[in-house]
Amino acid sequence: MAVDPTKSRTVLVIHGVQTADDAQLDQHVLIKDLLQSRLGNQPFEFTTELYRYEDINDAAQAKYLRLLQLLQYVPVAGSLAADAFDLVADVVTARSDTSTAAAIRAGFAAKILDIYASQHPCYVVAHSLGSIYAFDVINELIQTSGLFDRNDRTRWPVQGLLTLGSPIGLPMFRGERRWLAPLGAGDAFFRWVNYWDRNDPVVSGAILGSTLDDYRIAENYLTDSPRQGWDIQDKPLDTGKQWLMAHVAYWQHPLVGDGFLDLIMN
Amino acid sequence: MRFCRKHRLLLLMLIYSGLGFGVPTVADIKPLRAFFSVDQDHIKLTGVFFDTPAEYGKQCELWVDLSSDAGAYISLRGEYAPKNSVGEGIYFADAEYKLAEVNEQSILLSQTIINGFGNDVATELKISKQNGYWLIDVKTSRTLWWLTDTVIKHCKVAMNG
């Protein structure tokens, strides 16, 4: 099995924290619209797919959802808190060592390997909490025998990673993820581009959504080891949005579209 | 105006003093090495969870890395943890930690990694020796904004591996 670089790219999206259920998710459509708007008339073949896991996730958070339902009986608290509550509950309870998290990762890995079997080059776009799952799964695949030969990109089930509004810098996620799986000796680099809005409270963890400057996030994983094989870039954005609106503004931002096209076309 | 900006900057520095994954400290890990009675830097022992929520599985591992101050940690890792995760525990380089108790029979460590107001992870790790077993208790509280989620795990590991 090997990737055929002449085949069209497949963009696999893994969503982040949500108030919606699986049936209402459409981030693969959003990224498709963004890429097409940046391409203009330039011919480039790609398809987009979405890996959904919110229904699995919500089942694991029953106690918080019950509390959310109670909050909704209080008119002011309910209307203000509903979206933020679901988001916070998703992030805080997203322990990576539960059977739920393992099931989400296994499903995502299976989806990636399905695309690999079809020989289409696969690029992962991960938003918010989805970036944690993407990080874990890609690192697991790199450690899987027979995959990710550094000198043969046709053996890479994922060709590149784009993360948007990732909380990977927060201690609750960064603490136990202390390193990246190295690709070993060779010349090729696995590219990871991490976009973050300077006002995004999920990235900073700041409840007031304070603006951050010069904040290294993904790049903190870079080491001097020539065997690491990762090319990582943090790219700050200013979407012009505040607080939670900044967290969901990536899908329409032209710089994200241009940066992603650079990742998948070059 | 200048006065206000200065104080705002100071306040922001205080709030975000934990950003960048904590301030590295010099960890005195000698008492820990003595407690584990080992010469090697790495220990990985497999055991079983008890009195722990079922979603964390049955199998647990005690991971101890005393290789250097910068990378040292003691952690508890469950069977569902991702391959690249070292598990939950005390990461000596990430923030200050307290060695609240250390004697021949047990150690108690605690650490709070603060990433700004309403955003921290507090961990208590106790390891006791009992009848040829390590008993490991880990309590982790993750706080984001107004919500704190606390999980307590217990693991029993045979000392002879």
Coordinates of C-alpha atoms in Angstrom, one line a residue:
Chain A
M1 CA 0.0 0.0 0.0
A2 CA 1.3 3.4 -0.9
V3 CA 0.0 6.9 -1.5
D4 CA -0.3 7.9 -5.2
P5 CA 0.7 11.6 -5.4
T6 CA -1.1 12.0 -8.7
K7 CA -4.5 11.3 -7.1
S8 CA -6.6 14.1 -5.7
R9 CA -5.9 15.3 -2.1
T10 CA -8.3 14.3 0.6
V11 CA -8.7 16.8 3.4
L12 CA -9.9 15.1 6.6
V13 CA -11.4 17.4 9.2
I14 CA -11.7 16.6 12.9
H15 CA -13.9 19.0 14.7
G16 CA -13.5 20.6 18.1
V17 CA -15.7 21.3 21.0
Q18 CA -19.4 21.6 20.0
T19 CA -22.8 22.5 21.2
A20 CA -24.3 20.7 18.2
D21 CA -24.7 17.0 17.7
D22 CA -23.0 15.0 14.9
A23 CA -25.8 15.5 12.4
Q24 CA -25.3 19.3 12.5
L25 CA -21.6 19.4 12.0
D26 CA -20.4 20.8 8.7
Q27 CA -16.7 22.0 9.1
H28 CA -15.7 20.0 6.0
V29 CA -18.0 22.2 4.0
L30 CA -16.6 25.3 5.5
I31 CA -13.0 24.3 4.7
K32 CA -14.0 23.4 1.2
D33 CA -15.6 26.8 0.6
L34 CA -12.6 28.5 2.1
L35 CA -10.1 26.6 -0.2
Q36 CA -12.3 27.2 -3.3
S37 CA -12.6 30.9 -2.6
R38 CA -8.8 31.1 -2.3
L39 CA -8.1 29.0 -5.4
G40 CA -10.3 31.1 -7.6
N41 CA -10.1 29.7 -11.1
Q42 CA -6.9 27.8 -10.4
P43 CA -7.5 24.1 -11.1
F44 CA -6.8 21.8 -8.1
E45 CA -8.6 18.6 -7.2
F46 CA -9.5 17.8 -3.6
T47 CA -12.3 16.4 -1.5
T48 CA -13.1 17.1 2.1
E49 CA -14.4 14.7 4.7
L50 CA -15.4 15.1 8.4
Y51 CA -14.7 12.7 11.2
R52 CA -17.5 13.1 13.7
Y53 CA -17.2 12.1 17.4
E54 CA -19.4 14.6 19.3
D55 CA -22.1 12.0 20.0
I56 CA -19.5 9.7 21.6
N57 CA -18.2 12.6 23.6
D58 CA -21.5 13.8 24.9
A59 CA -22.4 10.4 26.1
A60 CA -19.3 10.5 28.3
Q61 CA -20.3 13.9 29.7
A62 CA -23.8 13.1 30.8
K63 CA -23.4 14.7 34.3
Y64 CA -22.3 18.0 32.8
L65 CA -25.1 17.9 30.2
R66 CA -27.6 17.4 32.9
L67 CA -26.3 20.5 34.7
L68 CA -26.4 22.4 31.4
Q69 CA -30.1 21.4 31.1
L70 CA -30.7 22.8 34.6
L71 CA -29.0 26.0 33.7
Q72 CA -31.2 26.5 30.7
Y73 CA -34.2 26.9 33.1
V74 CA -32.6 30.1 34.4
P75 CA -33.3 32.5 31.5
V76 CA -30.2 34.8 31.8
A77 CA -27.7 32.1 32.9
G78 CA -29.1 29.7 30.3
S79 CA -28.8 32.0 27.3
L80 CA -25.4 33.2 28.2
A81 CA -23.8 30.0 29.4
A82 CA -25.1 27.3 27.1
D83 CA -22.4 27.5 24.4
A84 CA -19.6 28.3 26.7
F85 CA -20.6 25.6 29.2
D86 CA -20.6 22.9 26.6
L87 CA -17.2 24.1 25.3
V88 CA -15.6 24.2 28.8
A89 CA -17.1 20.8 29.8
D90 CA -15.7 19.3 26.6
V91 CA -12.2 20.7 27.2
V92 CA -12.0 20.0 30.9
T93 CA -13.4 16.5 30.8
A94 CA -11.4 15.5 27.7
R95 CA -9.1 13.1 29.5
S96 CA -7.0 11.3 27.0
D97 CA -6.8 8.1 29.0
T98 CA -10.4 7.1 29.1
S99 CA -12.1 4.4 27.0
T100 CA -14.1 7.2 25.3
A101 CA -11.0 9.0 24.2
A102 CA -9.5 5.7 23.0
A103 CA -12.6 5.0 21.0
I104 CA -12.5 8.5 19.4
R105 CA -8.8 8.0 18.5
A106 CA -9.3 4.5 17.2
G107 CA -12.1 5.7 14.9
F108 CA -10.0 8.6 13.6
A109 CA -7.0 6.4 13.0
A110 CA -9.3 3.9 11.1
K111 CA -10.6 6.8 8.9
I112 CA -7.0 7.9 8.1
L113 CA -6.1 4.4 7.2
D114 CA -9.1 4.0 5.0
I115 CA -8.0 7.1 3.0
Y116 CA -4.4 5.7 2.9
A117 CA -5.8 2.4 1.5
S118 CA -7.5 4.4 -1.3
Q119 CA -4.0 5.9 -2.1
H120 CA -5.2 9.5 -1.9
P121 CA -2.8 11.9 -0.2
C122 CA -4.4 12.9 3.1
Y123 CA -4.1 16.1 5.0
V124 CA -5.7 16.6 8.4
V125 CA -7.4 19.8 9.6
A126 CA -8.1 19.8 13.3
H127 CA -10.0 22.4 15.2
S128 CA -9.9 23.0 19.0
L129 CA -10.1 19.8 21.0
G130 CA -9.9 17.9 17.7
S131 CA -6.3 19.0 17.5
I132 CA -5.5 16.9 20.6
Y133 CA -7.0 13.8 19.1
A134 CA -5.2 14.5 15.8
F135 CA -1.9 15.0 17.6
D136 CA -2.2 11.7 19.5
V137 CA -3.3 9.7 16.5
I138 CA -0.6 11.0 14.2
N139 CA 2.0 10.3 16.8
E140 CA 0.7 6.8 17.3
L141 CA 0.7 6.2 13.5
I142 CA 4.3 7.4 13.3
Q143 CA 5.2 4.8 15.9
T144 CA 3.4 2.1 14.0
S145 CA 5.6 -0.3 12.1
G146 CA 5.6 0.1 8.4
L147 CA 4.2 3.6 8.4
F148 CA 5.9 7.0 8.1
D149 CA 9.2 5.9 6.5
R150 CA 10.9 9.2 6.6
N151 CA 12.5 8.8 3.2
D152 CA 9.4 7.6 1.5
R153 CA 6.4 10.0 1.7
T154 CA 4.2 7.5 -0.1
R155 CA 4.2 5.6 3.2
W156 CA 2.8 8.5 5.1
P157 CA -0.9 8.1 5.8
V158 CA -1.0 11.8 6.7
Q159 CA 1.0 14.2 4.6
G160 CA 0.5 17.3 6.7
L161 CA -1.4 18.7 9.7
L162 CA -3.2 22.0 10.1
T163 CA -4.5 22.9 13.6
L164 CA -6.8 25.8 14.3
G165 CA -7.4 27.2 17.8
S166 CA -5.6 24.3 19.5
P167 CA -5.5 24.1 23.3
I168 CA -2.3 22.0 23.1
G169 CA -0.4 24.6 25.0
L170 CA -2.6 24.4 28.1
P171 CA -1.0 22.4 31.0
M172 CA -3.8 19.9 31.0
F173 CA -2.8 18.8 27.6
R174 CA 0.8 19.7 27.3
G175 CA 1.9 18.2 30.6
E176 CA 1.5 14.5 29.7
R177 CA 2.5 15.1 26.0
R178 CA 6.1 15.8 26.5
W179 CA 7.6 15.0 23.1
L180 CA 6.8 14.1 19.5
A181 CA 7.3 10.7 17.9
P182 CA 10.5 11.1 15.9
L183 CA 10.5 10.1 12.2
G184 CA 14.1 8.9 12.4
A185 CA 17.0 9.5 10.1
G186 CA 16.2 11.1 6.7
D187 CA 15.5 14.3 4.9
A188 CA 11.8 14.7 4.6
F189 CA 9.8 16.7 7.2
F190 CA 6.3 16.2 8.4
R191 CA 4.7 19.7 8.3
W192 CA 2.5 21.0 11.1
V193 CA 1.0 24.5 10.8
N194 CA -0.8 25.8 13.9
Y195 CA -3.0 28.9 13.5
W196 CA -4.2 30.7 16.6
D197 CA -6.1 33.9 17.1
R198 CA -4.5 36.2 19.6
N199 CA -7.9 36.6 21.4
D200 CA -9.0 32.9 21.4
P201 CA -9.6 31.9 25.0
V202 CA -9.3 28.2 24.2
V203 CA -5.8 28.7 23.1
S204 CA -4.7 30.9 26.0
G205 CA -7.0 29.4 28.6
A206 CA -7.7 33.0 29.7
I207 CA -11.3 33.4 30.8
L208 CA -11.4 37.0 29.8
G209 CA -10.0 36.3 26.4
S210 CA -7.0 38.6 26.9
T211 CA -4.8 39.2 23.8
L212 CA -1.6 37.3 23.7
D213 CA 1.7 38.2 21.9
D214 CA 4.7 36.1 21.1
Y215 CA 3.2 32.9 22.4
R216 CA 5.0 29.8 21.1
I217 CA 2.6 26.8 21.2
A218 CA 3.3 24.0 18.8
E219 CA 6.9 25.2 18.2
N220 CA 7.7 24.3 21.8
Y221 CA 7.8 20.7 20.6
L222 CA 10.8 21.4 18.3
T223 CA 14.1 20.0 19.4
D224 CA 17.6 20.1 18.0
S225 CA 17.6 16.4 17.2
P226 CA 18.1 15.8 13.5
R227 CA 16.0 12.6 13.9
Q228 CA 12.8 14.5 15.0
G229 CA 11.7 15.2 11.4
W230 CA 8.9 17.6 12.2
D231 CA 8.6 21.1 10.6
I232 CA 6.4 23.1 12.9
Q233 CA 5.1 26.7 12.5
D234 CA 2.9 28.7 14.8
K235 CA 1.0 31.3 12.9
P236 CA -0.8 34.0 15.0
L237 CA -3.9 35.6 13.5
D238 CA -6.2 38.5 14.2
T239 CA -9.6 37.6 13.0
G240 CA -11.1 40.7 14.5
K241 CA -13.4 38.7 16.7
Q242 CA -13.5 38.5 20.5
W243 CA -13.7 35.7 23.0
L244 CA -15.6 32.6 21.8
M245 CA -16.3 34.2 18.5
A246 CA -12.5 34.2 17.9
H247 CA -12.5 30.5 18.5
V248 CA -14.8 29.8 15.6
A249 CA -13.6 32.4 13.2
Y250 CA -10.7 30.4 11.6
W251 CA -12.9 28.7 9.0
Q252 CA -13.5 32.0 7.1
H253 CA -10.1 33.5 7.4
P254 CA -8.2 34.0 4.1
L255 CA -4.8 33.5 5.6
V256 CA -5.8 30.1 6.9
G257 CA -7.0 29.2 3.4
D258 CA -3.8 30.4 1.8
G259 CA -1.6 28.7 4.4
F260 CA -3.5 25.4 3.9
L261 CA -3.2 25.6 0.2
D262 CA 0.5 26.1 0.6
L263 CA 0.6 23.0 2.8
I264 CA -1.3 20.7 0.4
M265 CA 0.0 22.0 -3.0
N266 CA 3.7 22.2 -2.2
Chain B
M1 CA -1.4 57.3 31.6
R2 CA 2.1 55.9 31.9
F3 CA 1.5 54.9 35.5
C4 CA -1.6 52.9 34.4
R5 CA 0.1 51.2 31.6
K6 CA 2.9 50.1 33.9
H7 CA 0.5 48.6 36.4
R8 CA -1.5 46.9 33.7
L9 CA 1.7 45.3 32.4
L10 CA 2.6 44.2 35.9
L11 CA -0.9 42.7 36.3
L12 CA -0.7 40.9 33.0
M13 CA 2.8 39.6 33.8
L14 CA 1.4 38.2 37.1
I15 CA -1.6 36.6 35.3
Y16 CA 0.4 35.1 32.5
S17 CA 3.5 34.2 34.6
G18 CA 2.7 30.6 34.1
L19 CA 2.5 30.7 30.3
G20 CA 5.2 29.0 28.3
F21 CA 4.6 25.7 30.2
G22 CA 5.8 26.7 33.6
V23 CA 8.9 28.0 35.0
P24 CA 11.6 25.3 35.2
T25 CA 12.9 24.8 38.7
V26 CA 15.9 22.8 40.0
A27 CA 14.4 19.6 41.3
D28 CA 16.2 17.8 44.1
I29 CA 15.3 14.3 43.1
K30 CA 17.8 12.6 45.4
P31 CA 15.3 11.6 48.1
L32 CA 13.1 10.1 45.4
R33 CA 16.0 8.0 44.1
A34 CA 16.6 6.8 47.6
F35 CA 12.9 6.0 48.1
F36 CA 12.7 3.9 45.0
S37 CA 16.0 2.2 45.9
V38 CA 17.2 2.2 42.3
D39 CA 20.3 3.2 40.4
Q40 CA 18.7 3.4 37.0
D41 CA 16.9 6.5 35.8
H42 CA 13.8 4.8 34.3
I43 CA 11.3 2.6 36.0
K44 CA 8.2 1.1 34.3
L45 CA 6.1 -1.2 36.3
T46 CA 2.7 -2.7 35.4
G47 CA -0.2 -3.1 37.9
V48 CA -3.9 -3.0 38.2
F49 CA -6.3 -0.1 39.0
F50 CA -8.6 -0.4 42.1
D51 CA -11.3 1.9 43.3
T52 CA -10.9 3.8 40.1
P53 CA -13.6 4.7 37.6
A54 CA -14.1 1.9 35.0
E55 CA -13.5 4.2 32.0
Y56 CA -9.8 4.3 32.9
G57 CA -9.5 0.5 32.3
K58 CA -8.0 -2.2 34.4
Q59 CA -4.3 -2.0 33.7
C60 CA -2.0 0.8 35.0
E61 CA 1.6 1.6 34.9
L62 CA 3.9 3.4 37.2
W63 CA 6.4 5.4 35.2
V64 CA 9.4 7.0 36.9
D65 CA 12.0 9.0 35.0
L66 CA 14.7 10.5 37.1
S67 CA 17.1 11.1 34.2
S68 CA 17.5 14.8 34.6
D69 CA 15.9 17.8 36.3
A70 CA 14.6 19.0 33.0
G71 CA 12.8 15.9 31.9
A72 CA 12.1 14.1 35.2
Y73 CA 8.6 13.0 36.1
I74 CA 6.7 10.4 38.1
S75 CA 3.4 9.4 36.6
L76 CA 0.6 7.0 36.5
R77 CA -0.5 5.8 33.1
G78 CA -3.6 3.8 32.2
E79 CA -4.2 1.3 29.4
Y80 CA -6.2 3.8 27.3
A81 CA -3.6 6.5 27.4
P82 CA -2.2 7.6 24.0
K83 CA 1.2 6.1 23.0
N84 CA 2.9 9.5 23.3
S85 CA 1.5 10.2 26.8
V86 CA 3.5 9.7 29.9
G87 CA 0.3 9.8 32.0
E88 CA -0.7 12.0 34.9
G89 CA 1.6 12.9 37.6
I90 CA 4.4 15.2 38.7
Y91 CA 6.5 16.8 36.0
F92 CA 9.4 18.3 37.8
A93 CA 10.5 20.8 35.2
D94 CA 7.1 22.3 34.5
A95 CA 6.5 24.1 37.8
E96 CA 7.5 24.0 41.5
Y97 CA 6.4 21.0 43.4
K98 CA 6.1 20.1 47.1
L99 CA 7.6 17.0 48.6
A100 CA 5.2 17.0 51.5
E101 CA 6.2 13.6 52.9
V102 CA 9.1 11.3 52.3
N103 CA 10.2 8.4 54.5
E104 CA 11.0 4.8 53.9
Q105 CA 7.4 3.8 53.5
S106 CA 5.8 6.5 51.5
I107 CA 6.2 9.8 49.5
L108 CA 3.6 12.5 48.9
L109 CA 4.2 15.0 46.2
S110 CA 2.0 17.8 45.0
Q111 CA 2.2 20.3 42.2
T112 CA 0.0 23.0 40.7
I113 CA 0.7 24.2 37.2
I114 CA -1.0 27.5 36.7
N115 CA -1.5 28.9 33.3
G116 CA -3.3 32.1 34.3
F117 CA -6.5 32.8 36.2
G118 CA -9.0 30.0 36.1
N119 CA -6.7 27.7 34.2
D120 CA -4.6 25.2 36.1
V121 CA -3.9 21.6 36.9
A122 CA -3.3 20.5 40.5
T123 CA -1.9 17.0 41.1
E124 CA -1.3 15.0 44.3
L125 CA 0.7 11.8 44.0
K126 CA 1.2 9.4 46.9
I127 CA 3.2 6.2 46.7
S128 CA 3.3 3.8 49.6
K129 CA 5.1 0.5 50.1
Q130 CA 2.9 -2.2 51.4
N131 CA 3.6 -6.0 51.6
G132 CA 5.7 -6.1 48.5
Y133 CA 3.5 -3.7 46.5
W134 CA 3.6 -0.1 45.5
L135 CA 0.3 1.6 46.1
I136 CA -0.1 4.7 44.0
D137 CA -2.8 7.3 44.5
V138 CA -3.1 10.1 42.1
K139 CA -5.6 13.0 42.4
T140 CA -5.8 15.4 39.5
S141 CA -7.9 18.5 39.3
R142 CA -8.2 20.3 36.0
T143 CA -9.7 23.8 36.1
L144 CA -10.8 25.8 33.2
W145 CA -12.6 29.0 33.9
W146 CA -15.4 28.1 36.3
L147 CA -15.3 24.3 36.0
T148 CA -13.1 21.9 37.9
D149 CA -13.0 18.2 37.1
T150 CA -11.3 16.0 39.7
V151 CA -10.4 12.4 39.1
I152 CA -8.8 10.1 41.7
K153 CA -7.1 6.9 40.6
H154 CA -5.5 4.1 42.6
C155 CA -3.1 1.5 41.3
K156 CA -1.4 -1.5 42.8
V157 CA 2.0 -2.6 41.4
A158 CA 4.1 -5.5 42.5
M159 CA 7.5 -4.2 43.7
N160 CA 9.4 -7.0 42.0
G161 CA 7.8 -6.1 38.7

